[in-house]
Amino acid sequence: MENRVEKQLEILVNRYPELSTVKKEISEAYQILESCYTKRGKLLIAGNGGSAADAEHIVGELMKGFKLPRKSDVEFAEKLVAENKELGSVLAESLQGALPAIALDGHPALSTAYMNDCEPLLCFAQQVNGYGKAEDVFLGISTSGNSKNVLYAATTAHAKGMKVIGLTGAKSSKLEQMSDVCIKVPQTETYMIQELHLPVYHCLCLMLEEKFFGEGKK
């Protein structure tokens, strides 16, 4: 791991010493995500309640600039201007680099149609089935690690050849068992687990941004 990327993990542990227990798992999750994006894959994320809000939050950090500027590369900027000088100039100046990520809690028309017509607990799994490719990653967020709709989605992801990352609390869970890497933050109370999930995924987003848009990346 590059020093400037690893530095983000060191900052996290210094700020939240209790997360030193999951430093290895965070590093492993990062490696999976780095490989995914290097292969031009995408991240699919699912959770319920507060974890659904976390899924949307992660998408916001990956699909636009988080801490670093993400200017369009020169070749793409030139193509935009060549396509339409007036509009393309604005796009070339303003569009930001993105790491593709989709939160599966959205899409209310699809979700409500599927839940009405089919099996409600398979709503996330259906989207993994539709969006997922072998180079992609599924991130399941569940404070208990036993949310059935997340488990169905994780099962579907593995069947599609995808890697699965779990983000849970400290207790053993079914999601832990079916994840390639499971980050089990050291809390058992729901709101306390959620309070630690945020710095963990912020760290992962910072590490990815540093890798793909940091120094030397244009």
CSV table of N, CA and C in Angstrom, one decimal, residues 4 7-8 31 34 46 53 58 67 70 74 104 110 116 132 141-142 147 161 163-164 167 170 175-176 185 200 213:
chain,number,residue,atom,x,y,z
A,4,ARG,N,1.1,7.4,1.1
A,4,ARG,CA,0.1,8.4,1.2
A,4,ARG,C,-1.3,7.9,1.4
A,7,LYS,N,-1.3,6.4,5.1
A,7,LYS,CA,-1.4,7.5,6.1
A,7,LYS,C,-2.8,7.7,6.6
A,8,GLN,N,-3.8,7.6,5.7
A,8,GLN,CA,-5.2,7.8,6.1
A,8,GLN,C,-5.6,6.8,7.2
A,31,GLN,N,-8.0,-2.9,-0.1
A,31,GLN,CA,-7.3,-3.7,-1.2
A,31,GLN,C,-8.4,-4.2,-2.1
A,34,GLU,N,-9.7,-1.2,-4.0
A,34,GLU,CA,-8.7,-0.7,-5.0
A,34,GLU,C,-8.7,-1.6,-6.2
A,46,ALA,N,-25.7,-1.7,0.4
A,46,ALA,CA,-27.0,-1.8,0.9
A,46,ALA,C,-27.0,-1.8,2.4
A,53,ALA,N,-28.8,5.3,5.2
A,53,ALA,CA,-28.2,6.7,5.2
A,53,ALA,C,-26.7,6.6,5.0
A,58,ILE,N,-21.8,7.2,1.6
A,58,ILE,CA,-20.6,6.7,0.9
A,58,ILE,C,-20.6,7.0,-0.5
A,67,LYS,N,-12.2,15.2,-0.5
A,67,LYS,CA,-11.3,16.1,0.1
A,67,LYS,C,-10.4,16.7,-1.0
A,70,ARG,N,-10.9,16.9,-8.2
A,70,ARG,CA,-10.9,15.8,-9.1
A,70,ARG,C,-11.2,16.3,-10.5
A,74,VAL,N,-7.2,15.5,-19.2
A,74,VAL,CA,-7.1,16.3,-20.4
A,74,VAL,C,-7.8,15.8,-21.6
A,104,LEU,N,-28.3,0.9,-2.9
A,104,LEU,CA,-29.5,0.1,-3.3
A,104,LEU,C,-30.7,0.4,-2.6
A,110,LEU,N,-38.7,1.3,-8.6
A,110,LEU,CA,-38.3,-0.1,-8.7
A,110,LEU,C,-38.5,-0.9,-7.4
A,116,ASN,N,-44.0,-5.1,-4.1
A,116,ASN,CA,-45.4,-5.4,-4.3
A,116,ASN,C,-45.6,-6.7,-5.1
A,132,GLY,N,-24.9,-6.2,-10.9
A,132,GLY,CA,-23.6,-6.8,-10.5
A,132,GLY,C,-22.8,-7.5,-11.6
A,141,ILE,N,-24.0,-3.2,4.9
A,141,ILE,CA,-23.9,-2.6,6.2
A,141,ILE,C,-25.0,-3.0,7.1
A,142,SER,N,-24.7,-3.6,8.2
A,142,SER,CA,-25.7,-4.1,9.1
A,142,SER,C,-25.2,-4.1,10.5
A,147,SER,N,-29.2,-8.8,9.0
A,147,SER,CA,-30.4,-8.3,8.2
A,147,SER,C,-30.6,-9.2,7.0
A,161,GLY,N,-20.0,-13.7,-8.8
A,161,GLY,CA,-18.5,-13.6,-8.8
A,161,GLY,C,-17.9,-12.4,-8.2
A,163,LYS,N,-16.9,-9.8,-4.9
A,163,LYS,CA,-16.4,-9.8,-3.6
A,163,LYS,C,-17.4,-9.1,-2.7
A,164,VAL,N,-17.5,-9.6,-1.4
A,164,VAL,CA,-18.4,-9.0,-0.4
A,164,VAL,C,-17.6,-8.5,0.8
A,167,LEU,N,-19.8,-4.7,7.0
A,167,LEU,CA,-19.6,-3.6,8.0
A,167,LEU,C,-20.6,-3.8,9.1
A,170,ALA,N,-19.7,-5.7,16.8
A,170,ALA,CA,-18.7,-6.7,17.3
A,170,ALA,C,-19.1,-8.1,17.4
A,175,LEU,N,-23.5,-12.3,8.3
A,175,LEU,CA,-22.8,-11.5,7.3
A,175,LEU,C,-21.3,-11.7,7.4
A,176,GLU,N,-20.8,-11.7,8.6
A,176,GLU,CA,-19.4,-12.0,8.8
A,176,GLU,C,-19.0,-13.3,8.2
A,185,VAL,N,-16.8,-3.4,14.0
A,185,VAL,CA,-16.4,-2.3,14.9
A,185,VAL,C,-16.7,-2.7,16.3
A,200,VAL,N,-15.0,4.8,9.8
A,200,VAL,CA,-14.4,3.7,9.0
A,200,VAL,C,-14.6,3.9,7.5
A,213,PHE,N,-6.9,9.8,-7.2
A,213,PHE,CA,-7.0,11.2,-7.6
A,213,PHE,C,-5.9,12.0,-6.8
